[in-house]
CSV table of C-alpha atoms in Angstrom, one decimal:
chain,number,residue,atom,x,y,z
A,68,MET,CA,123.0,109.1,97.3
A,69,PRO,CA,119.8,107.3,98.3
A,70,ARG,CA,120.5,104.7,100.9
A,71,ILE,CA,118.0,101.8,100.7
A,72,ALA,CA,117.5,99.1,103.5
A,73,LEU,CA,116.6,95.9,101.4
A,74,LEU,CA,114.8,93.3,103.1
A,75,PRO,CA,114.4,90.3,100.7
A,76,GLY,CA,111.6,88.5,102.8
A,77,ASP,CA,110.5,84.9,102.8
A,78,GLY,CA,109.4,82.5,100.1
A,79,ILE,CA,108.9,84.1,96.7
A,80,GLY,CA,109.5,87.5,98.1
A,81,ALA,CA,113.1,86.8,98.2
A,82,GLU,CA,113.0,85.7,94.5
A,83,VAL,CA,111.1,88.6,93.1
A,84,ILE,CA,113.2,91.1,95.3
A,85,ALA,CA,116.3,89.7,93.8
A,86,GLU,CA,115.2,90.1,90.3
A,87,ALA,CA,113.8,93.4,90.9
A,88,ARG,CA,116.9,94.7,92.4
A,89,LYS,CA,118.8,94.1,89.0
A,90,VAL,CA,116.2,96.3,87.2
A,91,LEU,CA,116.2,99.2,89.9
A,92,GLU,CA,120.1,99.3,89.6
A,93,ARG,CA,120.2,99.3,85.8
A,94,VAL,CA,117.8,102.4,85.9
A,95,ALA,CA,119.8,103.8,88.6
A,96,VAL,CA,122.8,103.7,86.5
A,97,GLN,CA,121.1,105.2,83.4
A,98,ASP,CA,119.7,108.0,85.5
A,99,GLY,CA,123.0,108.9,87.2
A,100,ILE,CA,121.7,107.9,90.8
A,101,ALA,CA,124.1,106.5,93.2
A,102,LEU,CA,122.2,104.1,94.7
A,103,GLU,CA,123.3,102.2,97.9
A,104,LEU,CA,121.7,99.0,98.7
A,105,ALA,CA,122.2,97.4,102.0
A,106,GLU,CA,120.9,93.7,102.5
A,107,LEU,CA,119.6,93.1,105.8
A,108,PRO,CA,118.9,89.6,107.1
A,109,PHE,CA,115.5,90.0,109.0
A,110,GLY,CA,113.2,87.0,108.1
A,111,ALA,CA,112.1,83.7,108.9
A,112,GLN,CA,115.4,82.1,108.6
A,113,ARG,CA,117.1,84.3,111.1
A,114,TYR,CA,114.1,84.0,113.5
A,115,LEU,CA,114.4,80.1,113.1
A,116,GLU,CA,118.1,80.4,114.0
A,117,THR,CA,118.2,82.9,116.6
A,118,GLY,CA,114.9,83.5,118.0
A,119,ARG,CA,115.2,87.1,117.2
A,120,THR,CA,112.9,89.0,114.8
A,121,ILE,CA,114.1,92.8,114.8
A,122,THR,CA,115.4,94.4,117.8
A,123,PRO,CA,114.6,97.8,118.9
A,124,GLU,CA,118.1,98.8,118.2
A,125,GLU,CA,118.0,97.3,115.0
A,126,MET,CA,114.9,99.2,114.0
A,127,ALA,CA,116.2,102.4,115.1
A,128,ALA,CA,119.2,101.7,112.9
A,129,VAL,CA,117.1,101.2,109.9
A,130,GLU,CA,115.3,104.4,110.3
A,131,ARG,CA,118.5,106.4,111.1
A,132,GLU,CA,120.7,105.0,108.3
A,133,HIS,CA,118.5,104.6,105.4
A,134,ASP,CA,116.3,106.7,103.3
A,135,ALA,CA,113.8,103.9,102.3
A,136,ILE,CA,113.0,100.4,102.9
A,137,LEU,CA,112.4,97.8,100.1
A,138,LEU,CA,110.6,94.7,101.8
A,139,GLY,CA,109.9,91.4,100.0
A,140,ALA,CA,106.9,89.6,101.3
A,141,LEU,CA,107.1,87.8,104.7
A,142,GLY,CA,105.7,84.5,105.8
A,143,ASP,CA,107.0,81.1,106.3
A,144,PRO,CA,105.1,77.7,107.2
A,145,ARG,CA,108.0,77.0,109.6
A,146,VAL,CA,106.7,79.9,111.6
A,147,PRO,CA,103.1,79.1,112.1
A,148,GLY,CA,102.4,82.0,114.3
A,149,ASN,CA,104.0,84.7,111.9
A,150,GLU,CA,105.9,86.4,114.9
A,151,HIS,CA,108.6,87.7,112.6
A,152,ALA,CA,106.3,88.9,110.0
A,153,ARG,CA,104.2,90.8,112.6
A,154,ASP,CA,107.4,92.3,114.4
A,155,ILE,CA,109.1,93.3,111.3
A,156,LEU,CA,106.3,94.7,109.0
A,157,LEU,CA,103.7,95.8,111.6
A,158,GLY,CA,106.5,96.9,114.0
A,159,MET,CA,108.0,99.0,111.2
A,160,ARG,CA,104.6,100.5,110.2
A,161,PHE,CA,103.5,101.4,113.7
A,162,LYS,CA,107.1,102.4,115.1
A,163,LEU,CA,107.8,104.4,112.1
A,164,ASP,CA,104.4,106.0,112.3
A,165,LEU,CA,104.0,105.2,108.5
A,166,TYR,CA,100.2,106.3,108.4
A,167,ILE,CA,99.8,106.5,104.6
A,168,ASN,CA,99.2,103.3,102.6
A,169,LEU,CA,99.4,104.3,99.1
A,170,ARG,CA,98.3,101.8,96.6
A,171,PRO,CA,98.0,102.7,92.9
A,172,VAL,CA,95.5,100.8,90.7
A,173,LYS,CA,96.8,101.7,87.2
A,174,LEU,CA,96.0,99.3,84.3
A,175,VAL,CA,99.1,98.5,82.3
A,176,ASP,CA,97.4,96.4,79.8
A,177,ALA,CA,93.7,95.8,79.1
A,178,ARG,CA,94.1,92.2,78.5
A,179,PHE,CA,94.9,91.5,82.2
A,180,SER,CA,91.6,93.2,83.4
A,181,PRO,CA,88.3,91.0,83.9
A,182,LEU,CA,86.3,94.1,82.9
A,183,ARG,CA,84.7,94.1,79.5
A,184,ASP,CA,85.9,96.8,77.0
A,185,VAL,CA,88.1,98.4,79.5
A,186,ARG,CA,90.9,100.6,78.4
A,187,PRO,CA,94.1,101.5,80.3
A,188,GLU,CA,93.1,105.1,80.7
A,189,ASP,CA,89.9,103.8,82.3
A,190,VAL,CA,91.6,102.5,85.5
A,191,ASP,CA,94.1,105.2,87.0
A,192,ILE,CA,93.2,105.4,90.7
A,193,VAL,CA,95.3,105.7,93.9
A,194,ILE,CA,93.9,104.6,97.1
A,195,PHE,CA,95.0,106.3,100.4
A,196,ARG,CA,94.5,103.9,103.2
A,197,GLU,CA,95.0,105.0,106.9
A,198,ASN,CA,97.6,102.6,108.0
A,199,THR,CA,98.0,102.9,111.9
A,200,GLU,CA,94.5,103.1,113.4
A,201,GLY,CA,91.0,101.1,112.8
A,202,VAL,CA,90.5,97.5,114.0
A,203,TYR,CA,94.1,96.8,112.9
A,204,LEU,CA,95.2,98.0,116.4
A,205,GLY,CA,94.1,94.8,117.6
A,206,ARG,CA,92.0,96.1,120.5
A,207,GLY,CA,89.2,94.1,121.8
A,208,ARG,CA,88.1,91.6,124.5
A,209,THR,CA,86.0,88.4,125.1
A,210,GLU,CA,83.3,88.2,127.2
A,211,GLY,CA,82.0,84.5,127.4
A,212,ASP,CA,81.0,83.7,123.8
A,213,GLU,CA,81.0,87.4,122.8
A,214,TYR,CA,83.9,88.6,120.9
A,215,VAL,CA,84.3,92.6,120.8
A,216,ALA,CA,86.7,94.4,118.2
A,217,GLU,CA,87.4,98.0,119.0
A,218,GLU,CA,87.9,100.2,116.1
A,219,VAL,CA,90.1,103.3,116.9
A,220,ASN,CA,89.5,106.8,114.6
A,221,THR,CA,91.3,109.7,116.2
A,222,GLY,CA,90.9,113.3,114.8
A,223,LYS,CA,94.6,113.5,114.2
A,224,GLY,CA,94.7,110.1,112.5
A,225,VAL,CA,91.7,110.9,110.3
A,226,GLU,CA,92.6,114.2,109.3
A,227,ARG,CA,96.1,113.5,108.1
A,228,ILE,CA,95.2,110.8,105.8
A,229,ILE,CA,92.4,112.9,104.3
A,230,ARG,CA,94.6,115.8,104.2
A,231,ALA,CA,97.4,113.5,102.6
A,232,ALA,CA,95.1,112.3,99.8
A,233,PHE,CA,94.0,116.1,99.1
A,234,GLU,CA,97.9,117.0,98.9
A,235,TRP,CA,98.6,114.1,96.5
A,236,ALA,CA,95.7,114.9,94.3
A,237,LYS,CA,96.7,118.7,93.9
A,238,ASP,CA,100.3,117.8,93.3
A,239,HIS,CA,99.5,115.1,90.7
A,240,GLY,CA,96.9,117.1,88.7
A,241,LYS,CA,94.0,115.2,89.8
A,242,THR,CA,90.6,116.7,90.0
A,243,ARG,CA,88.4,114.4,92.4
A,244,VAL,CA,88.8,113.2,95.7
A,245,THR,CA,86.4,110.4,97.0
A,246,MET,CA,85.9,109.4,100.6
A,247,SER,CA,84.6,106.2,101.6
A,248,ASP,CA,83.1,105.0,105.1
A,249,LYS,CA,80.1,103.4,106.5
A,250,SER,CA,78.8,106.0,108.6
A,251,ASN,CA,75.2,105.3,107.8
A,252,ALA,CA,75.7,102.0,110.2
A,253,VAL,CA,78.9,103.0,112.1
A,254,PRO,CA,78.5,106.1,114.2
A,255,ALA,CA,82.1,106.3,114.8
A,256,HIS,CA,82.6,106.9,111.0
A,257,ARG,CA,81.0,110.4,111.4
A,258,ILE,CA,84.4,111.7,112.3
A,259,TRP,CA,85.3,110.9,108.7
A,260,GLN,CA,82.4,112.8,107.4
A,261,THR,CA,83.0,115.8,109.4
A,262,THR,CA,86.8,115.9,109.0
A,263,PHE,CA,86.5,115.3,105.0
A,264,LYS,CA,84.0,118.1,104.6
A,265,ARG,CA,86.3,120.5,106.8
A,266,VAL,CA,89.4,119.6,105.0
A,267,ALA,CA,87.8,119.6,101.3
A,268,ALA,CA,87.1,123.3,102.1
A,269,GLU,CA,90.6,124.3,101.9
A,270,TYR,CA,90.8,122.7,98.3
A,271,PRO,CA,88.2,124.5,96.3
A,272,GLY,CA,89.7,123.5,93.0
A,273,LEU,CA,89.0,119.9,93.7
A,274,THR,CA,85.8,118.0,93.3
A,275,THR,CA,85.0,115.8,96.3
A,276,GLU,CA,82.4,113.1,96.8
A,277,HIS,CA,81.4,110.5,99.4
A,278,ARG,CA,80.6,106.8,98.9
A,279,PHE,CA,79.7,104.0,101.5
A,280,VAL,CA,82.1,101.5,101.2
A,281,ASP,CA,79.6,98.8,99.8
A,282,ALA,CA,78.3,101.2,97.1
A,283,LEU,CA,82.0,102.1,96.3
A,284,ALA,CA,83.1,98.5,95.7
A,285,MET,CA,80.3,98.2,93.3
A,286,GLU,CA,80.9,101.3,91.5
A,287,LEU,CA,84.7,100.5,91.2
A,288,VAL,CA,83.8,97.4,89.0
A,289,ARG,CA,81.0,99.2,87.2
A,290,GLU,CA,82.6,102.3,86.4
A,291,PRO,CA,86.3,102.5,87.6
A,292,GLU,CA,86.9,105.4,85.1
A,293,ARG,CA,85.1,108.1,87.5
A,294,PHE,CA,87.7,107.5,90.3
A,295,GLN,CA,91.0,109.2,90.7
A,296,VAL,CA,91.9,109.3,94.4
A,297,ILE,CA,90.0,107.5,97.3
A,298,VAL,CA,90.5,107.8,100.9
A,299,THR,CA,89.4,105.6,103.5
A,300,ASN,CA,90.1,103.7,106.8
A,301,ASN,CA,92.3,100.7,107.4
A,302,LEU,CA,90.2,98.0,107.0
A,303,TYR,CA,88.3,99.2,104.1
A,304,GLY,CA,91.2,100.3,102.3
A,305,ASP,CA,92.8,96.9,102.7
A,306,ILE,CA,89.7,95.2,101.0
A,307,LEU,CA,89.1,98.1,98.2
A,308,SER,CA,92.9,97.9,97.3
A,309,ASP,CA,92.7,94.1,96.6
A,310,LEU,CA,89.4,94.8,94.7
A,311,GLY,CA,91.5,97.3,92.8
A,312,ALA,CA,94.4,94.7,92.1
A,313,GLY,CA,91.8,92.5,90.6
A,314,LEU,CA,90.7,95.2,88.1
A,315,ILE,CA,94.2,95.4,86.9
A,316,GLY,CA,95.5,91.7,86.7
A,317,GLY,CA,96.1,90.9,90.5
A,318,LEU,CA,98.5,91.2,93.1
A,319,GLY,CA,101.5,90.2,90.9
A,320,ILE,CA,101.5,93.5,89.4
A,321,SER,CA,100.2,95.6,92.3
A,322,ALA,CA,102.6,98.1,94.0
A,323,SER,CA,102.5,99.4,97.4
A,324,ALA,CA,104.1,102.1,99.7
A,325,ASN,CA,103.8,103.1,103.5
A,326,LEU,CA,104.7,106.4,103.9
A,327,HIS,CA,105.2,109.5,106.3
A,328,PRO,CA,106.3,112.6,104.7
A,329,GLY,CA,109.9,113.5,105.8
A,330,ARG,CA,110.7,109.9,107.0
A,331,ALA,CA,111.9,106.7,105.5
A,332,GLY,CA,109.0,105.0,103.7
A,333,LEU,CA,108.6,101.3,103.7
A,334,PHE,CA,107.9,100.0,100.1
A,335,GLU,CA,106.6,96.5,99.5
A,336,PRO,CA,104.7,94.2,96.8
A,337,VAL,CA,101.6,92.7,98.8
A,338,HIS,CA,101.4,89.4,96.9
A,339,GLY,CA,102.5,87.5,100.0
A,340,SER,CA,105.2,85.0,100.1
A,341,ALA,CA,103.3,82.0,98.5
A,342,PRO,CA,105.2,79.1,100.0
A,343,PRO,CA,104.0,76.5,97.4
A,344,LEU,CA,105.6,78.7,94.5
A,345,LYS,CA,108.9,79.0,96.3
A,346,GLY,CA,111.8,77.6,93.9
A,347,LYS,CA,109.5,77.3,90.9
A,348,ASN,CA,110.6,80.4,89.1
A,349,VAL,CA,107.1,81.5,88.2
A,350,ALA,CA,106.3,84.4,90.6
A,351,ASN,CA,105.5,87.9,89.0
A,352,PRO,CA,108.2,90.1,89.6
A,353,VAL,CA,106.4,93.3,88.3
A,354,ALA,CA,104.8,94.3,91.6
A,355,SER,CA,108.5,94.6,92.9
A,356,VAL,CA,109.4,96.6,90.0
A,357,LEU,CA,106.6,98.8,90.2
A,358,THR,CA,107.1,99.2,93.9
A,359,GLY,CA,110.7,100.4,93.3
A,360,ALA,CA,109.2,102.9,90.8
A,361,LEU,CA,107.0,104.2,93.9
A,362,MET,CA,110.2,104.3,96.0
A,363,PHE,CA,112.3,106.2,93.3
A,364,GLU,CA,109.6,108.8,93.0
A,365,GLN,CA,109.2,109.3,97.0
A,366,LEU,CA,113.1,109.6,96.7
A,367,GLY,CA,113.0,112.5,94.2
A,368,HIS,CA,113.5,110.9,91.1
A,369,PRO,CA,110.4,110.9,89.1
A,370,GLU,CA,112.2,110.3,85.9
A,371,ALA,CA,113.6,107.1,87.1
A,372,ALA,CA,109.9,106.1,88.3
A,373,ARG,CA,108.4,106.9,84.9
A,374,GLU,CA,111.2,104.9,83.0
A,375,LEU,CA,110.5,101.9,85.2
A,376,GLU,CA,107.0,102.2,84.5
A,377,ARG,CA,107.3,102.4,80.6
A,378,ALA,CA,109.9,99.5,80.6
A,379,VAL,CA,107.5,97.4,82.5
A,380,LYS,CA,104.8,98.3,80.1
A,381,ALA,CA,106.9,97.6,76.9
A,382,ALA,CA,108.1,94.2,78.4
A,383,LEU,CA,104.4,93.1,79.1
A,384,ALA,CA,103.3,94.2,75.6
A,385,GLU,CA,105.9,92.1,73.9
A,386,GLY,CA,104.6,89.0,75.8
A,387,ALA,CA,106.9,88.7,78.7
A,388,ARG,CA,104.3,87.5,81.2
A,389,THR,CA,104.4,85.0,83.9
A,390,PRO,CA,101.5,82.5,84.4
A,391,ASP,CA,99.2,84.6,86.8
A,392,VAL,CA,98.6,86.8,83.8
A,393,GLY,CA,98.3,84.4,81.3
A,394,GLY,CA,101.9,83.7,80.2
A,395,THR,CA,104.6,81.3,80.2
A,396,ALA,CA,107.7,83.4,81.2
A,397,THR,CA,109.6,82.6,84.3
A,398,THR,CA,110.4,85.2,87.0
A,399,LYS,CA,113.8,85.7,85.4
A,400,ASP,CA,112.6,86.1,82.1
A,401,VAL,CA,110.2,88.9,82.9
A,402,ALA,CA,112.9,90.8,85.0
A,403,SER,CA,115.4,90.3,82.2
A,404,ALA,CA,112.9,91.6,79.5
A,405,ILE,CA,112.1,94.7,81.7
A,406,ALA,CA,115.8,95.4,82.2
A,407,ARG,CA,116.3,95.3,78.6
A,408,LYS,CA,113.8,97.7,77.9
A,409,VAL,CA,115.2,100.3,80.3
A,410,GLY,CA,116.5,103.3,78.2
A,411,GLN,CA,114.9,101.9,74.8
């Protein structure tokens, strides 16, 4: 029985997670999955009421008692420093050592893409973003009017994310892995070059290539069909993932997973809490549903994952679209349409 810690989040995060939950429970029933969802109160409201974000004991319990974590977007203007989001989201990423940020870039409907004459099969990419190192560690110093940020790349950290990308490609029938860095300008990135070449030698059946990140950003727009699996560092992965989201219709339909094989993964739609949209019933629930599909796949239920993806595609094709992708449907309307497509 998969045990899921459900953290609804703030703003539209709570709204889309509530609607996605109905769809996930429906597919679980259809596929005979005894899904156990435990809703936990971590978010801005608890922080405002108690001054607590998430305690070490609560963090340990989440990891010990659950197989996965489904998290809605965090962020609330009543907490201008975003302390709760930092402790909960980044805390889980680092304390659970979720070093893989997996971001699929998959076009479900050509009408959503800004690219001309693109077909859904032309944009089917997975980005492996290193999730625990780089400049996101926040190391740095101030010396007068000079602000120095330190980027951390360790041998262990670089190798394990590169190896994860190769393993995923091999397991999912992909043929090409692309590594991206900026080693022509950043000497520290040479570790990415040497490690990528060494690991690639262990996978002779896969085609490998390197792209500097600026060139890759251009090529993703010009020729997305040539890319299948991309692996890169924390900062570049963040940027390229959002570029990829733009190719398929925006963050409202973009799923995400934070993983460490053998541990509870953290699954989150990455569109943000969008406080101005709270309560308007216009937020797109598709990203949350597709994030749930990633969760089912990681939990060992690929059939449920494929069914969710099929239901999303069918509902969108019939016009169940929120305003961000050119429609007029509400959050609840879209989720209900997807739920109806499950099993059809």
